[in-house]
Amino acid sequence: MGLVGVTERDLEQMLAITRRYGEDDGESLPWELMHDLKQLVACDMVEASFQDTPRWEIRDQQLPRHDLPPADVAAFDAAYRTHYWQGCCSLPDRTGDLSPVTRISDHVSDREWHRSGMYADVGRAMGIEHELMVWLDAGAPQRTLRLLFSRGPGSDFSERDVAVLTLLRPHLQAAYVAAERRRRGLLPLTRRQREILQYVASGYTNHQIARRLDVSDATVRKHLENIFARLAVSSRTAAVARLRDPLQTAAQEVPEDDA
């Protein structure tokens, strides 16, 4: 994708967003990152919405907050579920493709959007006339973190807005994984530690692993001690279970430790 309408100032803001953010009680992403995104892509509201569709589990982090009375929240949730599979918001679940950064207007005309059940029962209540969507992998099929940029009446999101978020998407994915890892105590493993843990998961003994890797049994034991410490577990079974956690699998590798 070309840098459509992207300015030097945009590039400076994008570079700032690629920095490491600290933990600040953001539900899905650091609040500081949410503020930076709202400045980069002008909108009325930016939302980080975790959604596990098979379980219909949804957690919203909105900037600014859009609080509805409890009765309205229940009606809103019911309407969203009713219209979900006919709306643009279901595209990642229907296609399995999380990569496009897309607008409602890329899929339906304004007339079609305003005639849809999703707009009548959800969009209008939220004041959403235009929406720009970024989908991030949350570690399992039909489990995503959705970054939703919304606007009321006025101009739609531009090609420039699509371009900057497309370029930032890998960094946003990394920021989400890092935030989840901090919240859930997931620590990245080295390549050798992952390799050893894969052998453990396959039923190999320490001695068998040592022979496969041409190292001593003591070296394998030391690696396992380090693995247990990183994952905050005390058994091989628990370590294997943590290895199979989707977000642990997505965690970045760290430099090799001395055995």
PDB file of C-alpha atoms in Angstrom:
ATOM      1  CA  MET A   1       0.000   0.000   0.000  1.00  0.00           C
ATOM      2  CA  GLY A   2       1.320   3.459  -0.873  1.00  0.00           C
ATOM      3  CA  LEU A   3       1.550   6.225   1.711  1.00  0.00           C
ATOM      4  CA  VAL A   4      -1.695   7.866   0.523  1.00  0.00           C
ATOM      5  CA  GLY A   5      -1.791  11.379   1.965  1.00  0.00           C
ATOM      6  CA  VAL A   6       0.596  10.466   4.798  1.00  0.00           C
ATOM      7  CA  THR A   7       2.585  13.479   6.002  1.00  0.00           C
ATOM      8  CA  GLU A   8       5.900  13.791   7.812  1.00  0.00           C
ATOM      9  CA  ARG A   9       3.932  14.628  10.957  1.00  0.00           C
ATOM     10  CA  ASP A  10       1.938  11.392  10.499  1.00  0.00           C
ATOM     11  CA  LEU A  11       5.168   9.412  10.268  1.00  0.00           C
ATOM     12  CA  GLU A  12       6.451  11.008  13.475  1.00  0.00           C
ATOM     13  CA  GLN A  13       3.228  10.073  15.294  1.00  0.00           C
ATOM     14  CA  MET A  14       3.365   6.538  13.900  1.00  0.00           C
ATOM     15  CA  LEU A  15       6.967   6.131  15.044  1.00  0.00           C
ATOM     16  CA  ALA A  16       5.970   7.264  18.542  1.00  0.00           C
ATOM     17  CA  ILE A  17       3.206   4.649  18.626  1.00  0.00           C
ATOM     18  CA  THR A  18       5.724   1.854  17.982  1.00  0.00           C
ATOM     19  CA  ARG A  19       7.415   2.508  21.346  1.00  0.00           C
ATOM     20  CA  ARG A  20       6.987   0.218  24.332  1.00  0.00           C
ATOM     21  CA  TYR A  21       4.058   1.337  26.492  1.00  0.00           C
ATOM     22  CA  GLY A  22       3.952   0.757  30.218  1.00  0.00           C
ATOM     23  CA  GLU A  23       1.164  -0.955  32.121  1.00  0.00           C
ATOM     24  CA  ASP A  24      -1.579   1.536  33.018  1.00  0.00           C
ATOM     25  CA  ASP A  25      -4.717  -0.522  33.779  1.00  0.00           C
ATOM     26  CA  GLY A  26      -6.019  -0.443  30.222  1.00  0.00           C
ATOM     27  CA  GLU A  27      -8.480  -3.298  29.784  1.00  0.00           C
ATOM     28  CA  SER A  28      -7.026  -4.511  26.478  1.00  0.00           C
ATOM     29  CA  LEU A  29      -4.476  -1.880  25.433  1.00  0.00           C
ATOM     30  CA  PRO A  30      -2.632   0.812  27.390  1.00  0.00           C
ATOM     31  CA  TRP A  31      -4.766   3.952  27.724  1.00  0.00           C
ATOM     32  CA  GLU A  32      -1.823   6.036  26.523  1.00  0.00           C
ATOM     33  CA  LEU A  33      -1.780   4.031  23.288  1.00  0.00           C
ATOM     34  CA  MET A  34      -5.523   4.586  22.882  1.00  0.00           C
ATOM     35  CA  HIS A  35      -5.005   8.356  23.276  1.00  0.00           C
ATOM     36  CA  ASP A  36      -2.188   8.292  20.710  1.00  0.00           C
ATOM     37  CA  LEU A  37      -4.379   6.403  18.216  1.00  0.00           C
ATOM     38  CA  LYS A  38      -7.221   8.894  18.672  1.00  0.00           C
ATOM     39  CA  GLN A  39      -4.816  11.724  17.899  1.00  0.00           C
ATOM     40  CA  LEU A  40      -3.427   9.934  14.853  1.00  0.00           C
ATOM     41  CA  VAL A  41      -6.824   9.058  13.360  1.00  0.00           C
ATOM     42  CA  ALA A  42      -9.330  11.780  14.203  1.00  0.00           C
ATOM     43  CA  CYS A  43     -12.565  10.238  15.457  1.00  0.00           C
ATOM     44  CA  ASP A  44     -15.338  10.718  17.980  1.00  0.00           C
ATOM     45  CA  MET A  45     -14.486   7.476  19.749  1.00  0.00           C
ATOM     46  CA  VAL A  46     -11.850   4.751  19.555  1.00  0.00           C
ATOM     47  CA  GLU A  47     -12.736   1.386  21.017  1.00  0.00           C
ATOM     48  CA  ALA A  48     -10.674  -1.714  21.760  1.00  0.00           C
ATOM     49  CA  SER A  49     -13.262  -4.490  21.831  1.00  0.00           C
ATOM     50  CA  PHE A  50     -12.203  -8.025  22.761  1.00  0.00           C
ATOM     51  CA  GLN A  51     -14.632 -10.541  21.271  1.00  0.00           C
ATOM     52  CA  ASP A  52     -14.755 -14.311  21.660  1.00  0.00           C
ATOM     53  CA  THR A  53     -17.615 -15.044  19.267  1.00  0.00           C
ATOM     54  CA  PRO A  54     -18.210 -18.751  20.084  1.00  0.00           C
ATOM     55  CA  ARG A  55     -18.713 -17.790  23.749  1.00  0.00           C
ATOM     56  CA  TRP A  56     -20.270 -14.376  22.967  1.00  0.00           C
ATOM     57  CA  GLU A  57     -17.833 -12.840  25.404  1.00  0.00           C
ATOM     58  CA  ILE A  58     -17.232  -9.143  24.717  1.00  0.00           C
ATOM     59  CA  ARG A  59     -15.177  -6.615  26.693  1.00  0.00           C
ATOM     60  CA  ASP A  60     -15.089  -2.997  25.557  1.00  0.00           C
ATOM     61  CA  GLN A  61     -12.481  -0.339  26.277  1.00  0.00           C
ATOM     62  CA  GLN A  62     -13.761   2.997  24.956  1.00  0.00           C
ATOM     63  CA  LEU A  63     -12.179   6.428  24.692  1.00  0.00           C
ATOM     64  CA  PRO A  64     -14.160   8.421  25.638  1.00  0.00           C
ATOM     65  CA  ARG A  65     -16.524   6.170  27.564  1.00  0.00           C
ATOM     66  CA  HIS A  66     -20.020   5.779  26.116  1.00  0.00           C
ATOM     67  CA  ASP A  67     -22.005   4.586  29.121  1.00  0.00           C
ATOM     68  CA  LEU A  68     -25.574   3.395  28.596  1.00  0.00           C
ATOM     69  CA  PRO A  69     -28.178   2.652  31.277  1.00  0.00           C
ATOM     70  CA  PRO A  70     -28.262  -1.079  32.199  1.00  0.00           C
ATOM     71  CA  ALA A  71     -31.570  -1.649  30.364  1.00  0.00           C
ATOM     72  CA  ASP A  72     -30.138  -0.061  27.222  1.00  0.00           C
ATOM     73  CA  VAL A  73     -26.964  -2.153  27.514  1.00  0.00           C
ATOM     74  CA  ALA A  74     -29.035  -5.362  27.545  1.00  0.00           C
ATOM     75  CA  ALA A  75     -31.046  -4.230  24.523  1.00  0.00           C
ATOM     76  CA  PHE A  76     -27.890  -3.125  22.730  1.00  0.00           C
ATOM     77  CA  ASP A  77     -26.189  -6.498  23.321  1.00  0.00           C
ATOM     78  CA  ALA A  78     -29.265  -8.404  22.111  1.00  0.00           C
ATOM     79  CA  ALA A  79     -29.486  -6.284  18.958  1.00  0.00           C
ATOM     80  CA  TYR A  80     -25.786  -6.692  18.244  1.00  0.00           C
ATOM     81  CA  ARG A  81     -26.086 -10.474  18.440  1.00  0.00           C
ATOM     82  CA  THR A  82     -29.218 -10.447  16.274  1.00  0.00           C
ATOM     83  CA  HIS A  83     -27.617  -8.475  13.441  1.00  0.00           C
ATOM     84  CA  TYR A  84     -24.003  -9.577  13.867  1.00  0.00           C
ATOM     85  CA  TRP A  85     -23.667 -12.091  11.048  1.00  0.00           C
ATOM     86  CA  GLN A  86     -25.217  -9.709   8.504  1.00  0.00           C
ATOM     87  CA  GLY A  87     -22.933  -6.804   9.450  1.00  0.00           C
ATOM     88  CA  CYS A  88     -19.419  -5.783   8.456  1.00  0.00           C
ATOM     89  CA  CYS A  89     -18.272  -6.466  12.016  1.00  0.00           C
ATOM     90  CA  SER A  90     -18.546 -10.227  11.381  1.00  0.00           C
ATOM     91  CA  LEU A  91     -16.122 -10.195   8.432  1.00  0.00           C
ATOM     92  CA  PRO A  92     -13.123 -11.638  10.342  1.00  0.00           C
ATOM     93  CA  ASP A  93     -15.266 -14.479  11.691  1.00  0.00           C
ATOM     94  CA  ARG A  94     -16.849 -15.198   8.312  1.00  0.00           C
ATOM     95  CA  THR A  95     -13.651 -15.040   6.257  1.00  0.00           C
ATOM     96  CA  GLY A  96     -10.902 -15.897   8.738  1.00  0.00           C
ATOM     97  CA  ASP A  97      -8.913 -12.982   7.290  1.00  0.00           C
ATOM     98  CA  LEU A  98      -7.847 -10.449   9.920  1.00  0.00           C
ATOM     99  CA  SER A  99      -5.466  -8.440   7.742  1.00  0.00           C
ATOM    100  CA  PRO A 100      -7.654  -5.816   6.003  1.00  0.00           C
ATOM    101  CA  VAL A 101      -8.124  -2.404   7.602  1.00  0.00           C
ATOM    102  CA  THR A 102     -11.582  -1.544   6.389  1.00  0.00           C
ATOM    103  CA  ARG A 103     -14.435   0.945   6.571  1.00  0.00           C
ATOM    104  CA  ILE A 104     -18.149   0.289   6.552  1.00  0.00           C
ATOM    105  CA  SER A 105     -18.271   2.232   3.287  1.00  0.00           C
ATOM    106  CA  ASP A 106     -15.875  -0.273   1.683  1.00  0.00           C
ATOM    107  CA  HIS A 107     -18.647  -2.871   1.872  1.00  0.00           C
ATOM    108  CA  VAL A 108     -22.006  -1.111   1.767  1.00  0.00           C
ATOM    109  CA  SER A 109     -23.316   2.220   0.538  1.00  0.00           C
ATOM    110  CA  ASP A 110     -24.534   4.886   2.957  1.00  0.00           C
ATOM    111  CA  ARG A 111     -28.081   4.023   1.937  1.00  0.00           C
ATOM    112  CA  GLU A 112     -27.558   0.310   2.671  1.00  0.00           C
ATOM    113  CA  TRP A 113     -25.908   1.097   6.002  1.00  0.00           C
ATOM    114  CA  HIS A 114     -28.764   3.338   7.110  1.00  0.00           C
ATOM    115  CA  ARG A 115     -31.330   0.719   6.108  1.00  0.00           C
ATOM    116  CA  SER A 116     -29.586  -2.090   7.982  1.00  0.00           C
ATOM    117  CA  GLY A 117     -30.737  -3.543  11.271  1.00  0.00           C
ATOM    118  CA  MET A 118     -27.258  -3.011  12.731  1.00  0.00           C
ATOM    119  CA  TYR A 119     -27.510   0.720  12.123  1.00  0.00           C
ATOM    120  CA  ALA A 120     -31.134   0.989  13.263  1.00  0.00           C
ATOM    121  CA  ASP A 121     -30.609  -0.876  16.535  1.00  0.00           C
ATOM    122  CA  VAL A 122     -26.909  -0.332  17.287  1.00  0.00           C
ATOM    123  CA  GLY A 123     -25.148   2.278  15.166  1.00  0.00           C
ATOM    124  CA  ARG A 124     -27.725   5.018  15.602  1.00  0.00           C
ATOM    125  CA  ALA A 125     -27.807   4.533  19.393  1.00  0.00           C
ATOM    126  CA  MET A 126     -24.009   4.893  19.462  1.00  0.00           C
ATOM    127  CA  GLY A 127     -23.988   7.836  17.061  1.00  0.00           C
ATOM    128  CA  ILE A 128     -21.999   5.854  14.500  1.00  0.00           C
ATOM    129  CA  GLU A 129     -22.278   7.107  10.931  1.00  0.00           C
ATOM    130  CA  HIS A 130     -18.790   6.060   9.826  1.00  0.00           C
ATOM    131  CA  GLU A 131     -16.516   3.348  11.223  1.00  0.00           C
ATOM    132  CA  LEU A 132     -12.978   2.175  10.507  1.00  0.00           C
ATOM    133  CA  MET A 133     -12.054  -1.295  11.742  1.00  0.00           C
ATOM    134  CA  VAL A 134      -8.742  -3.025  12.577  1.00  0.00           C
ATOM    135  CA  TRP A 135      -8.813  -6.681  13.635  1.00  0.00           C
ATOM    136  CA  LEU A 136      -6.082  -8.254  15.765  1.00  0.00           C
ATOM    137  CA  ASP A 137      -5.524 -11.936  16.502  1.00  0.00           C
ATOM    138  CA  ALA A 138      -6.468 -12.850  20.091  1.00  0.00           C
ATOM    139  CA  GLY A 139      -5.109 -16.370  19.870  1.00  0.00           C
ATOM    140  CA  ALA A 140      -7.965 -18.611  18.721  1.00  0.00           C
ATOM    141  CA  PRO A 141     -10.457 -18.927  15.830  1.00  0.00           C
ATOM    142  CA  GLN A 142     -13.168 -16.262  16.020  1.00  0.00           C
ATOM    143  CA  ARG A 143     -11.405 -14.576  18.941  1.00  0.00           C
ATOM    144  CA  THR A 144     -10.239 -11.072  18.102  1.00  0.00           C
ATOM    145  CA  LEU A 145      -9.399  -7.678  19.461  1.00  0.00           C
ATOM    146  CA  ARG A 146     -11.220  -5.118  17.343  1.00  0.00           C
ATOM    147  CA  LEU A 147      -9.978  -1.545  17.131  1.00  0.00           C
ATOM    148  CA  LEU A 148     -12.994   0.491  16.088  1.00  0.00           C
ATOM    149  CA  PHE A 149     -12.706   4.148  15.108  1.00  0.00           C
ATOM    150  CA  SER A 150     -16.111   5.814  14.810  1.00  0.00           C
ATOM    151  CA  ARG A 151     -17.455   9.171  13.649  1.00  0.00           C
ATOM    152  CA  GLY A 152     -20.851  10.791  13.620  1.00  0.00           C
ATOM    153  CA  PRO A 153     -22.261  12.875  10.739  1.00  0.00           C
ATOM    154  CA  GLY A 154     -19.630  14.364   8.454  1.00  0.00           C
ATOM    155  CA  SER A 155     -16.751  13.031   6.421  1.00  0.00           C
ATOM    156  CA  ASP A 156     -15.859   9.359   6.213  1.00  0.00           C
ATOM    157  CA  PHE A 157     -12.432   8.010   7.101  1.00  0.00           C
ATOM    158  CA  SER A 158      -9.874   8.656   4.362  1.00  0.00           C
ATOM    159  CA  GLU A 159      -7.410   6.515   2.446  1.00  0.00           C
ATOM    160  CA  ARG A 160      -4.737   8.165   4.596  1.00  0.00           C
ATOM    161  CA  ASP A 161      -6.445   6.810   7.722  1.00  0.00           C
ATOM    162  CA  VAL A 162      -6.544   3.324   6.225  1.00  0.00           C
ATOM    163  CA  ALA A 163      -2.877   3.582   5.187  1.00  0.00           C
ATOM    164  CA  VAL A 164      -1.488   4.624   8.578  1.00  0.00           C
ATOM    165  CA  LEU A 165      -3.415   1.896  10.433  1.00  0.00           C
ATOM    166  CA  THR A 166      -2.395  -0.732   7.891  1.00  0.00           C
ATOM    167  CA  LEU A 167       1.256   0.177   8.459  1.00  0.00           C
ATOM    168  CA  LEU A 168       0.780   0.194  12.241  1.00  0.00           C
ATOM    169  CA  ARG A 169      -1.183  -3.052  12.445  1.00  0.00           C
ATOM    170  CA  PRO A 170       1.834  -5.328  13.222  1.00  0.00           C
ATOM    171  CA  HIS A 171       2.877  -2.964  16.028  1.00  0.00           C
ATOM    172  CA  LEU A 172      -0.673  -2.884  17.409  1.00  0.00           C
ATOM    173  CA  GLN A 173      -0.735  -6.695  17.377  1.00  0.00           C
ATOM    174  CA  ALA A 174       2.556  -6.759  19.291  1.00  0.00           C
ATOM    175  CA  ALA A 175       1.264  -4.176  21.781  1.00  0.00           C
ATOM    176  CA  TYR A 176      -1.828  -6.278  22.452  1.00  0.00           C
ATOM    177  CA  VAL A 177       0.180  -9.480  22.960  1.00  0.00           C
ATOM    178  CA  ALA A 178       2.576  -7.638  25.290  1.00  0.00           C
ATOM    179  CA  ALA A 179      -0.309  -6.212  27.333  1.00  0.00           C
ATOM    180  CA  GLU A 180      -1.973  -9.624  27.641  1.00  0.00           C
ATOM    181  CA  ARG A 181       1.323 -11.206  28.570  1.00  0.00           C
ATOM    182  CA  ARG A 182       1.794  -8.691  31.409  1.00  0.00           C
ATOM    183  CA  ARG A 183      -1.754  -9.156  32.691  1.00  0.00           C
ATOM    184  CA  ARG A 184      -1.624 -12.933  32.563  1.00  0.00           C
ATOM    185  CA  GLY A 185       1.961 -13.383  33.667  1.00  0.00           C
ATOM    186  CA  LEU A 186       3.056 -14.870  30.342  1.00  0.00           C
ATOM    187  CA  LEU A 187       6.774 -14.595  29.725  1.00  0.00           C
ATOM    188  CA  PRO A 188       8.505 -15.229  26.418  1.00  0.00           C
ATOM    189  CA  LEU A 189      10.800 -18.221  26.130  1.00  0.00           C
ATOM    190  CA  THR A 190      14.031 -18.548  24.224  1.00  0.00           C
ATOM    191  CA  ARG A 191      14.138 -20.643  21.085  1.00  0.00           C
ATOM    192  CA  ARG A 192      16.028 -23.421  22.874  1.00  0.00           C
ATOM    193  CA  GLN A 193      13.561 -23.381  25.790  1.00  0.00           C
ATOM    194  CA  ARG A 194      10.644 -23.701  23.373  1.00  0.00           C
ATOM    195  CA  GLU A 195      12.419 -26.571  21.619  1.00  0.00           C
ATOM    196  CA  ILE A 196      12.986 -28.415  24.885  1.00  0.00           C
ATOM    197  CA  LEU A 197       9.413 -27.848  26.007  1.00  0.00           C
ATOM    198  CA  GLN A 198       8.136 -29.201  22.694  1.00  0.00           C
ATOM    199  CA  TYR A 199      10.112 -32.391  23.359  1.00  0.00           C
ATOM    200  CA  VAL A 200       8.618 -32.551  26.861  1.00  0.00           C
ATOM    201  CA  ALA A 201       5.151 -32.167  25.346  1.00  0.00           C
ATOM    202  CA  SER A 202       5.936 -35.105  23.040  1.00  0.00           C
ATOM    203  CA  GLY A 203       6.780 -37.333  26.023  1.00  0.00           C
ATOM    204  CA  TYR A 204      10.586 -37.285  25.869  1.00  0.00           C
ATOM    205  CA  THR A 205      12.577 -37.782  29.083  1.00  0.00           C
ATOM    206  CA  ASN A 206      15.392 -35.442  30.070  1.00  0.00           C
ATOM    207  CA  HIS A 207      17.950 -38.021  28.964  1.00  0.00           C
ATOM    208  CA  GLN A 208      16.265 -38.467  25.579  1.00  0.00           C
ATOM    209  CA  ILE A 209      16.139 -34.690  25.065  1.00  0.00           C
ATOM    210  CA  ALA A 210      19.820 -34.403  25.984  1.00  0.00           C
ATOM    211  CA  ARG A 211      20.739 -37.034  23.382  1.00  0.00           C
ATOM    212  CA  ARG A 212      18.618 -35.305  20.717  1.00  0.00           C
ATOM    213  CA  LEU A 213      20.267 -31.944  21.396  1.00  0.00           C
ATOM    214  CA  ASP A 214      23.769 -33.339  22.049  1.00  0.00           C
ATOM    215  CA  VAL A 215      23.974 -31.728  25.487  1.00  0.00           C
ATOM    216  CA  SER A 216      24.276 -33.105  29.013  1.00  0.00           C
ATOM    217  CA  ASP A 217      21.358 -34.173  31.180  1.00  0.00           C
ATOM    218  CA  ALA A 218      22.357 -31.412  33.601  1.00  0.00           C
ATOM    219  CA  THR A 219      21.989 -28.813  30.843  1.00  0.00           C
ATOM    220  CA  VAL A 220      18.462 -30.004  30.077  1.00  0.00           C
ATOM    221  CA  ARG A 221      17.580 -29.885  33.790  1.00  0.00           C
ATOM    222  CA  LYS A 222      18.890 -26.325  34.001  1.00  0.00           C
ATOM    223  CA  HIS A 223      16.863 -25.287  30.983  1.00  0.00           C
ATOM    224  CA  LEU A 224      13.742 -26.794  32.555  1.00  0.00           C
ATOM    225  CA  GLU A 225      14.401 -24.930  35.800  1.00  0.00           C
ATOM    226  CA  ASN A 226      14.583 -21.690  33.823  1.00  0.00           C
ATOM    227  CA  ILE A 227      11.421 -22.592  31.911  1.00  0.00           C
ATOM    228  CA  PHE A 228       9.526 -23.301  35.133  1.00  0.00           C
ATOM    229  CA  ALA A 229      10.696 -19.972  36.574  1.00  0.00           C
ATOM    230  CA  ARG A 230       9.664 -18.000  33.486  1.00  0.00           C
ATOM    231  CA  LEU A 231       6.233 -19.618  33.355  1.00  0.00           C
ATOM    232  CA  ALA A 232       5.702 -19.602  37.144  1.00  0.00           C
ATOM    233  CA  VAL A 233       4.951 -23.336  37.225  1.00  0.00           C
ATOM    234  CA  SER A 234       6.431 -26.269  39.119  1.00  0.00           C
ATOM    235  CA  SER A 235       5.760 -29.272  36.889  1.00  0.00           C
ATOM    236  CA  ARG A 236       6.309 -30.490  33.357  1.00  0.00           C
ATOM    237  CA  THR A 237       2.549 -30.876  32.842  1.00  0.00           C
ATOM    238  CA  ALA A 238       1.857 -27.274  33.860  1.00  0.00           C
ATOM    239  CA  ALA A 239       4.685 -25.986  31.663  1.00  0.00           C
ATOM    240  CA  VAL A 240       3.300 -27.830  28.638  1.00  0.00           C
ATOM    241  CA  ALA A 241      -0.157 -26.394  29.325  1.00  0.00           C
ATOM    242  CA  ARG A 242       1.309 -22.888  29.341  1.00  0.00           C
ATOM    243  CA  LEU A 243       3.176 -23.580  26.120  1.00  0.00           C
ATOM    244  CA  ARG A 244      -0.147 -24.394  24.455  1.00  0.00           C
ATOM    245  CA  ASP A 245      -1.705 -21.119  25.588  1.00  0.00           C
ATOM    246  CA  PRO A 246      -2.367 -19.166  22.349  1.00  0.00           C
ATOM    247  CA  LEU A 247      -0.875 -15.932  23.667  1.00  0.00           C
ATOM    248  CA  GLN A 248       2.213 -17.721  24.980  1.00  0.00           C
ATOM    249  CA  THR A 249       2.649 -19.160  21.503  1.00  0.00           C
ATOM    250  CA  ALA A 250       2.388 -15.634  20.075  1.00  0.00           C
ATOM    251  CA  ALA A 251       4.899 -14.204  22.559  1.00  0.00           C
ATOM    252  CA  GLN A 252       8.158 -13.000  21.092  1.00  0.00           C
ATOM    253  CA  GLU A 253      11.334 -14.944  21.743  1.00  0.00           C
ATOM    254  CA  VAL A 254      13.991 -13.446  23.990  1.00  0.00           C
ATOM    255  CA  PRO A 255      17.794 -13.817  23.738  1.00  0.00           C
ATOM    256  CA  GLU A 256      19.149 -17.172  24.807  1.00  0.00           C
ATOM    257  CA  ASP A 257      19.943 -17.711  28.472  1.00  0.00           C
ATOM    258  CA  ASP A 258      23.060 -19.430  29.670  1.00  0.00           C
ATOM    259  CA  ALA A 259      22.129 -22.970  30.594  1.00  0.00           C
TER     260      ALA A 259
END
